[in-house]
PDB file of N, CA and C in Angstrom:
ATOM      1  N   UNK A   8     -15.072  35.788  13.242  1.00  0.00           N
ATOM      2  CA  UNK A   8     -15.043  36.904  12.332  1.00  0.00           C
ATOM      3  C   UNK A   8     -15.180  36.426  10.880  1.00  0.00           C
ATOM      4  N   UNK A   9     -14.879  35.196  10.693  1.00  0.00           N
ATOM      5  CA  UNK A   9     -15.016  34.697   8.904  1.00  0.00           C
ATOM      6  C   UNK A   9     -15.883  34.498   8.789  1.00  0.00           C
ATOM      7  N   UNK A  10     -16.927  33.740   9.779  1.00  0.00           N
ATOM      8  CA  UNK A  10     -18.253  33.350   9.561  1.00  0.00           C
ATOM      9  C   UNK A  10     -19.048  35.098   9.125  1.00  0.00           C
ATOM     10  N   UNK A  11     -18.544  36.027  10.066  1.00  0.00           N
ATOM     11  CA  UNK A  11     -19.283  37.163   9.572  1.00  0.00           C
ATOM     12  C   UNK A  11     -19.299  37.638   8.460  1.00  0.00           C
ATOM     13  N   UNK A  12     -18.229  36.980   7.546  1.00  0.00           N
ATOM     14  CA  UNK A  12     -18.356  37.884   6.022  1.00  0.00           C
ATOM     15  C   UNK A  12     -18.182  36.697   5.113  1.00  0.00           C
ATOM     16  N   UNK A  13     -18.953  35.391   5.687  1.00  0.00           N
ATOM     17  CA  UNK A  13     -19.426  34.172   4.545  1.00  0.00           C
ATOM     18  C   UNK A  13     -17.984  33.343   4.273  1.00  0.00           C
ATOM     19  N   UNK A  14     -16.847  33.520   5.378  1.00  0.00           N
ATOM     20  CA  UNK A  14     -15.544  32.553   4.694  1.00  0.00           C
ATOM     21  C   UNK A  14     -15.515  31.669   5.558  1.00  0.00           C
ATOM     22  N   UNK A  15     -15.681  30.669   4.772  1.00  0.00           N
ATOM     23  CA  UNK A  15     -15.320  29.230   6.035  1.00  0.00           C
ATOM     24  C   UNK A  15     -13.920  29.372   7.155  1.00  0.00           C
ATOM     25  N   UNK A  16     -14.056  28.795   8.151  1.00  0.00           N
ATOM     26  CA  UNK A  16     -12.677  28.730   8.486  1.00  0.00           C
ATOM     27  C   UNK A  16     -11.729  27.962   8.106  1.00  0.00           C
ATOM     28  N   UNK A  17     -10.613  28.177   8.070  1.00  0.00           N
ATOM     29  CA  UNK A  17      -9.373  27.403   8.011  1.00  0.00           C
ATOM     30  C   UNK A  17      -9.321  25.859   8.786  1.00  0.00           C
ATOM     31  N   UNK A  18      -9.478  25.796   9.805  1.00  0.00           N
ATOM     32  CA  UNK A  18      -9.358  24.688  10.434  1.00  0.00           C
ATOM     33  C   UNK A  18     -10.305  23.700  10.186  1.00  0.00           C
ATOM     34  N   UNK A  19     -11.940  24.220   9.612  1.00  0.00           N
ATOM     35  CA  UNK A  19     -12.348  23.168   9.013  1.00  0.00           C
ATOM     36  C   UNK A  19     -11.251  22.282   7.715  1.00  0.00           C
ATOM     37  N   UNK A  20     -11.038  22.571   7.054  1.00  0.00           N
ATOM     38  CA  UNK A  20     -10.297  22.560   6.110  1.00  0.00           C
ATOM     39  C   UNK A  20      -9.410  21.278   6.377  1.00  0.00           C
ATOM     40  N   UNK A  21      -8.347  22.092   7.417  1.00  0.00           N
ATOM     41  CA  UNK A  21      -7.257  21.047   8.264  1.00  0.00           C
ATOM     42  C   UNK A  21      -7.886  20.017   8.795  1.00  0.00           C
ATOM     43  N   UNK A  22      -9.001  19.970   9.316  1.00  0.00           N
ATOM     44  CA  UNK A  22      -9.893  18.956   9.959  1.00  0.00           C
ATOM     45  C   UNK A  22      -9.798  17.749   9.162  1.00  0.00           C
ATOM     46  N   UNK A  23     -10.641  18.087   7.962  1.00  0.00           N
ATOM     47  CA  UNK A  23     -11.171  17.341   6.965  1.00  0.00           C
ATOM     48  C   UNK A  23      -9.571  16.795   6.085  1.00  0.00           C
ATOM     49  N   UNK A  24      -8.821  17.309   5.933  1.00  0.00           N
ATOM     50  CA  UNK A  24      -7.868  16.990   5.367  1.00  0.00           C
ATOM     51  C   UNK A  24      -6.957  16.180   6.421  1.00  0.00           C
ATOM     52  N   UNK A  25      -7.192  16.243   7.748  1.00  0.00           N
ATOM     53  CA  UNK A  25      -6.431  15.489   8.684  1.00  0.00           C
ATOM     54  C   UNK A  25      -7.098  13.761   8.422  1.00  0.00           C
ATOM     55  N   UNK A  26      -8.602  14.119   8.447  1.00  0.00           N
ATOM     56  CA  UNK A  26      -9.181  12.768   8.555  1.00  0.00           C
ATOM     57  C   UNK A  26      -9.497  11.712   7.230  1.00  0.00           C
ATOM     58  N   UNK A  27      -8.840  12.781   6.071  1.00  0.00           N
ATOM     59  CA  UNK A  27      -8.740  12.158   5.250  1.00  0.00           C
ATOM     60  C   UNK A  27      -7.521  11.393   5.329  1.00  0.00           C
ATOM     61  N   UNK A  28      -6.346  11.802   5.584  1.00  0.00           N
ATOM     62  CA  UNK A  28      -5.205  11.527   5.489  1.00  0.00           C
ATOM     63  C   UNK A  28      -5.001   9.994   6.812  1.00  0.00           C
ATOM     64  N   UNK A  29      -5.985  10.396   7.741  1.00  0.00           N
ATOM     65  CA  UNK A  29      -6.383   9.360   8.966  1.00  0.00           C
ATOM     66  C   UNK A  29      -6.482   8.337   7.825  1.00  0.00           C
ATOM     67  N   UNK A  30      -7.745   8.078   7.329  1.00  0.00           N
ATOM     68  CA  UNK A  30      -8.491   7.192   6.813  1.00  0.00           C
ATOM     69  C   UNK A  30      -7.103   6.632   6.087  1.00  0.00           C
ATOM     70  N   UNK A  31      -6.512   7.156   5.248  1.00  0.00           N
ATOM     71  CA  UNK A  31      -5.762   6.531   4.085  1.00  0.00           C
ATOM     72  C   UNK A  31      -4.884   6.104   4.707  1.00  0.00           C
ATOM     73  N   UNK A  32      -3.936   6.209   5.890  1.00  0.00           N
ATOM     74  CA  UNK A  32      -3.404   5.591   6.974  1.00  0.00           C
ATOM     75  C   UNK A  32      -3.616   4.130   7.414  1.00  0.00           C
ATOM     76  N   UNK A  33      -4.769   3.875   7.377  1.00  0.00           N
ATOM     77  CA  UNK A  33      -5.418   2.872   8.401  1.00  0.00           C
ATOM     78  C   UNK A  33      -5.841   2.275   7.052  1.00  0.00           C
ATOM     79  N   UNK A  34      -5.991   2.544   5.511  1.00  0.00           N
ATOM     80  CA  UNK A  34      -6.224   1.781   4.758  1.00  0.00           C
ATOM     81  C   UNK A  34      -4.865   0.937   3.919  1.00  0.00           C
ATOM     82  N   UNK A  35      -4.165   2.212   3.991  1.00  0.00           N
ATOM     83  CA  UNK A  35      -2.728   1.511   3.566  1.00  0.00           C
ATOM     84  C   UNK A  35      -1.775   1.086   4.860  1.00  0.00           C
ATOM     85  N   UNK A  36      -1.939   0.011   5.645  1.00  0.00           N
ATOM     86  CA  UNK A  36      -1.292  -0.026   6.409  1.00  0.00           C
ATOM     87  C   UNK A  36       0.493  -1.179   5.627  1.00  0.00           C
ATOM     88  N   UNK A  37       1.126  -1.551   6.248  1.00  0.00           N
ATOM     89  CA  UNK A  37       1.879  -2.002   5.563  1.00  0.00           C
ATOM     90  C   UNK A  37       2.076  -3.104   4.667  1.00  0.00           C
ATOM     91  N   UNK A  38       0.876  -4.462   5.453  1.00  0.00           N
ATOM     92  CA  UNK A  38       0.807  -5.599   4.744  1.00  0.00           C
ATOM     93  C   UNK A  38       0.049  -5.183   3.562  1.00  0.00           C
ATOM     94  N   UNK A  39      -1.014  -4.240   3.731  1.00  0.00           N
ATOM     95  CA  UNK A  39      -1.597  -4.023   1.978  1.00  0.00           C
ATOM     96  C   UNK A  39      -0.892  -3.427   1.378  1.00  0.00           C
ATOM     97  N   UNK A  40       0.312  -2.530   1.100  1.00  0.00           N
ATOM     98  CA  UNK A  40       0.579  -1.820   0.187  1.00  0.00           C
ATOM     99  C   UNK A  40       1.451  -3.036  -0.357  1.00  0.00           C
ATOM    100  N   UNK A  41       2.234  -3.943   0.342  1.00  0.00           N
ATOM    101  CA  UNK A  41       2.527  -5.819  -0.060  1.00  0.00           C
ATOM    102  C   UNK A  41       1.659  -6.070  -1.084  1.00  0.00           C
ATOM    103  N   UNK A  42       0.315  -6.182  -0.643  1.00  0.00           N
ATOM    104  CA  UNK A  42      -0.642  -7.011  -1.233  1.00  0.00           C
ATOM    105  C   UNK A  42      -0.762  -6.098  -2.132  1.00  0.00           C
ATOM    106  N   UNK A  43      -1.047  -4.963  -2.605  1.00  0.00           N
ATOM    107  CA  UNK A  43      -1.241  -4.068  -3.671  1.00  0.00           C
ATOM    108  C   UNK A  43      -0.270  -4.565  -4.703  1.00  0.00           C
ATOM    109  N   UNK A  44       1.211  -4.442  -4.026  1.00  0.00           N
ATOM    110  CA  UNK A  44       2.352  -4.481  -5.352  1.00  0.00           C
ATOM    111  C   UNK A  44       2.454  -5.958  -5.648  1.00  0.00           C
ATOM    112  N   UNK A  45       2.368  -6.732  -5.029  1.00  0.00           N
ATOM    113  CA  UNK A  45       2.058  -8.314  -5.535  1.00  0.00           C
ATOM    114  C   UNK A  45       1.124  -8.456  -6.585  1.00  0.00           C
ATOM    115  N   UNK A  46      -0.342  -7.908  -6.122  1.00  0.00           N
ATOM    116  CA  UNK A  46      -1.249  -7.763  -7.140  1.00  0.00           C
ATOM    117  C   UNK A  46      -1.033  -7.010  -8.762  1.00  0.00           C
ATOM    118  N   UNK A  47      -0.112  -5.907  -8.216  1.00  0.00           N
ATOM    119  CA  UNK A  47       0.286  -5.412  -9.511  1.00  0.00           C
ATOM    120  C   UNK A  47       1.454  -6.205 -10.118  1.00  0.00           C
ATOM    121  N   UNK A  48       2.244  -7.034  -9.597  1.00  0.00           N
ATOM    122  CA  UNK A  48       3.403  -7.796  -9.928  1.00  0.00           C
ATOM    123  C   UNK A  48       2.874  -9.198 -10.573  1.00  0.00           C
ATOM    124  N   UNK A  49       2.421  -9.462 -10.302  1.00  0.00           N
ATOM    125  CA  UNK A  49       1.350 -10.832 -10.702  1.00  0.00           C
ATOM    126  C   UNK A  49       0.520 -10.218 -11.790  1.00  0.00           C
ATOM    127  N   UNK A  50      -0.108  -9.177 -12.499  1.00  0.00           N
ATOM    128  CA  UNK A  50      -1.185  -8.850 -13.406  1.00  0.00           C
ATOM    129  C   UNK A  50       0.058  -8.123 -14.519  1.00  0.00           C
ATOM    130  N   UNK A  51       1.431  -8.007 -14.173  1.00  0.00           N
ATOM    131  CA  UNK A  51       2.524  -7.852 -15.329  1.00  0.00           C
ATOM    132  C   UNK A  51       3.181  -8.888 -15.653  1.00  0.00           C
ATOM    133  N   UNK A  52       3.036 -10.062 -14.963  1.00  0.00           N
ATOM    134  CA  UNK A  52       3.895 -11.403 -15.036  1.00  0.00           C
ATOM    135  C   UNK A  52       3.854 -12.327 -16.170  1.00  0.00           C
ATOM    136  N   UNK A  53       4.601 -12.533 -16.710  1.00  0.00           N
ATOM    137  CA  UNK A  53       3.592 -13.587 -17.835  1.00  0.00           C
ATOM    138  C   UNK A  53       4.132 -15.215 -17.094  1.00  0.00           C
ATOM    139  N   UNK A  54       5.098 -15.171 -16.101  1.00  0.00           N
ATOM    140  CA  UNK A  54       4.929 -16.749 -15.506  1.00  0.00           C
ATOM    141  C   UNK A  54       5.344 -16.096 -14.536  1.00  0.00           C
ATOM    142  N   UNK A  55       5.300 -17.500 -13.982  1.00  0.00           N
ATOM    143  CA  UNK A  55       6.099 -17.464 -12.341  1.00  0.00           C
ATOM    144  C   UNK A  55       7.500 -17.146 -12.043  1.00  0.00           C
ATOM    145  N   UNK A  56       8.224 -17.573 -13.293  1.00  0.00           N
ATOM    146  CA  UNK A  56       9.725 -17.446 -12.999  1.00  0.00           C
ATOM    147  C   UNK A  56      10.163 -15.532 -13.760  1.00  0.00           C
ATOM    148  N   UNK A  57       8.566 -15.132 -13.970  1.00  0.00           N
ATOM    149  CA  UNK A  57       9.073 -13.838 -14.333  1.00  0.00           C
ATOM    150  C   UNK A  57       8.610 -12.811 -12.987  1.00  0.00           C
ATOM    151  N   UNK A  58       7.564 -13.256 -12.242  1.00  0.00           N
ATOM    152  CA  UNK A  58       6.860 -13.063 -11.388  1.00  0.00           C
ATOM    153  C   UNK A  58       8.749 -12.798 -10.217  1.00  0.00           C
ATOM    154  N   UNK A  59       8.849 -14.075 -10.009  1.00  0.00           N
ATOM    155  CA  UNK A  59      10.286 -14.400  -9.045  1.00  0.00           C
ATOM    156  C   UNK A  59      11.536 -13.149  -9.648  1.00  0.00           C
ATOM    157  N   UNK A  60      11.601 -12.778 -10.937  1.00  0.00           N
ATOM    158  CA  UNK A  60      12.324 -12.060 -10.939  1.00  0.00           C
ATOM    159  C   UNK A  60      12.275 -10.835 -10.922  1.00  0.00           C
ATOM    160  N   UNK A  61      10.723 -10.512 -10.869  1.00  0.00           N
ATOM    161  CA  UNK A  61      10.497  -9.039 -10.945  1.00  0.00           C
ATOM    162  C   UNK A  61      10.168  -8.817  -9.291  1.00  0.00           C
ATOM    163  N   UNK A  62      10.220  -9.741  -8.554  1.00  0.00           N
ATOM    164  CA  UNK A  62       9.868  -9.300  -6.626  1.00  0.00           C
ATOM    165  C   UNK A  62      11.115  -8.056  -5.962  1.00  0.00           C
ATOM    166  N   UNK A  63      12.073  -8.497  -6.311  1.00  0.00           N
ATOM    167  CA  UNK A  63      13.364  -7.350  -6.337  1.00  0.00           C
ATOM    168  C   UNK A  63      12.509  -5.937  -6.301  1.00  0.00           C
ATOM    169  N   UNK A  64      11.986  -5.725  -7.537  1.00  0.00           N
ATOM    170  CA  UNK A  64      11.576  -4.186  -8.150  1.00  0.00           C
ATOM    171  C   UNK A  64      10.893  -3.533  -7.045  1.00  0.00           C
ATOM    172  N   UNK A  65      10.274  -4.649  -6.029  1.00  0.00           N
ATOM    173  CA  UNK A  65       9.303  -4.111  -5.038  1.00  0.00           C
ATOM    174  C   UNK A  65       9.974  -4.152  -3.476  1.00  0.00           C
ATOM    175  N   UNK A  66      11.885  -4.813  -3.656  1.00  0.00           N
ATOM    176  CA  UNK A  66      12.361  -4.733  -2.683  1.00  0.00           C
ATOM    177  C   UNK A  66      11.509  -6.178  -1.587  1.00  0.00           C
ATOM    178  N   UNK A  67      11.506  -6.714  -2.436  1.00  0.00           N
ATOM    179  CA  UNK A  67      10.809  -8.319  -1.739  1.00  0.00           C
ATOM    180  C   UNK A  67      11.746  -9.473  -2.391  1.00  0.00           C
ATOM    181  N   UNK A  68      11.729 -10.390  -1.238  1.00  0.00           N
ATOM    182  CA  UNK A  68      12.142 -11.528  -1.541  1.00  0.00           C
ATOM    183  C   UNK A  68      11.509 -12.782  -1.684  1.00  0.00           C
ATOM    184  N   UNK A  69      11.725 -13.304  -2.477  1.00  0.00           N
ATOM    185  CA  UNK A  69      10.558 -14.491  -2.147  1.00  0.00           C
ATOM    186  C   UNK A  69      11.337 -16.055  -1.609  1.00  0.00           C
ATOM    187  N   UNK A  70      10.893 -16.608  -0.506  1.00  0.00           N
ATOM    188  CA  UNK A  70      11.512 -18.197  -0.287  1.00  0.00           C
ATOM    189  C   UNK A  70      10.219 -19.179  -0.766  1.00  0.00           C
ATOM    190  N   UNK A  71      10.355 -19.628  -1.871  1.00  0.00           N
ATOM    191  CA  UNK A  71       9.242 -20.930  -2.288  1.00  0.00           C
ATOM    192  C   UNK A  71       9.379 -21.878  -2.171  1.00  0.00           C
ATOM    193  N   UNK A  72       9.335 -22.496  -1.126  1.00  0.00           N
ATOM    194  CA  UNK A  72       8.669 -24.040  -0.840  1.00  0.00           C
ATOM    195  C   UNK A  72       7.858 -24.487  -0.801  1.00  0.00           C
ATOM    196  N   UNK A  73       7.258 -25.158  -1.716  1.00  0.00           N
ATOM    197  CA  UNK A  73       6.183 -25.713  -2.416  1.00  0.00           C
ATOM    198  C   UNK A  73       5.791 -26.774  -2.001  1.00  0.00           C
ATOM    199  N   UNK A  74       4.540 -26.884  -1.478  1.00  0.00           N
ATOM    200  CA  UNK A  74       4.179 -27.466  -0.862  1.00  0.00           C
ATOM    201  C   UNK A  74       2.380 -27.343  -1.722  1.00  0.00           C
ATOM    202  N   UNK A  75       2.606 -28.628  -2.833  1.00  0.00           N
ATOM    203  CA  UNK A  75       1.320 -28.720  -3.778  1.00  0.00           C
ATOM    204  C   UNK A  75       0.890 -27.750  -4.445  1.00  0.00           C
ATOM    205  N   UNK A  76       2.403 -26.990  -4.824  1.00  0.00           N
ATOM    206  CA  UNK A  76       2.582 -25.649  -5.470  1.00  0.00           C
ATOM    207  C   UNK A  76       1.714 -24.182  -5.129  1.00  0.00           C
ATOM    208  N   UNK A  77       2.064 -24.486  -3.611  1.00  0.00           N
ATOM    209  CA  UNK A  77       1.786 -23.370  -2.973  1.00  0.00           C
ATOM    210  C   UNK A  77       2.629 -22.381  -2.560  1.00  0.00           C
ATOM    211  N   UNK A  78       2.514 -21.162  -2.466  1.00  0.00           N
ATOM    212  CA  UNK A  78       3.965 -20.198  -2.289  1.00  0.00           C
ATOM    213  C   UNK A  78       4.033 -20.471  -0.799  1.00  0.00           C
ATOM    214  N   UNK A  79       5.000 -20.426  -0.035  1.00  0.00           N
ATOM    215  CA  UNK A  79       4.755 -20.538   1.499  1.00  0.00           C
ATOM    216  C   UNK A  79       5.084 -19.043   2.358  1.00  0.00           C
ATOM    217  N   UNK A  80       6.085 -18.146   1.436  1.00  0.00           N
ATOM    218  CA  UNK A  80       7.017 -16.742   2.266  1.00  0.00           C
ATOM    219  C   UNK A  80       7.536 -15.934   1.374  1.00  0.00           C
ATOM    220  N   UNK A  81       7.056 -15.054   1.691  1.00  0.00           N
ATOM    221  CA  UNK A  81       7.819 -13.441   1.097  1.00  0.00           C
ATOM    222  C   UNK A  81       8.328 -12.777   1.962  1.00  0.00           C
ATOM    223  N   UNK A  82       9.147 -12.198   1.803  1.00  0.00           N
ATOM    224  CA  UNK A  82       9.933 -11.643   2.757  1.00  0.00           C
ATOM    225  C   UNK A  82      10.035  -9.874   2.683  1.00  0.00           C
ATOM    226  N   UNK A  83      10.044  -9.031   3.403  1.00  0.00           N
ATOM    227  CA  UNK A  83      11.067  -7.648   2.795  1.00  0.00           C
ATOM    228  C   UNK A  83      12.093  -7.640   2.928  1.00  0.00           C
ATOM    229  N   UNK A  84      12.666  -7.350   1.689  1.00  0.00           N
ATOM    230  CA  UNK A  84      14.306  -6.964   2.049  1.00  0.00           C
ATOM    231  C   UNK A  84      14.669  -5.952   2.656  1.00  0.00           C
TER     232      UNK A  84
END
């Protein structure tokens, strides 16, 4: 009956908004939204030992054992 007087249906709508919401699912899964706030935690840092104190803010921990000053573990708290 909507198609008869030119109104889309509703459920297209829900469709498209389901598979959007799909997509963004499967793009933010948990290790990237990590990698997102690291990335943003690291591009506010002005060193490492400010970097280490701002991991908290994101509810992360960090264990660094350095190994040729490589980070080795982050953790979630």
């Amino acid at each position: 009956m909507a198609l008869e007087y030119g109104i889309q249906p509703l459920k297209k709508t829900l469709d498209s908004k389901y598979k959007a919401y799909e997509k963004y699912k499967k793009e933010m899964t948990f290790s990237n939204e990590i990698k997102q706030g690291l990335d943003f935690l690291i591009s506010q840092s002005s060193s490492f030992e400010d970097f280490k104190n701002k991991l908290p803010l994101l509810n992360l921990q960090g264990d660094f054992f350095t190994n040729s000053g490589k980070l080795k573990k982050i953790c979630h708290l």
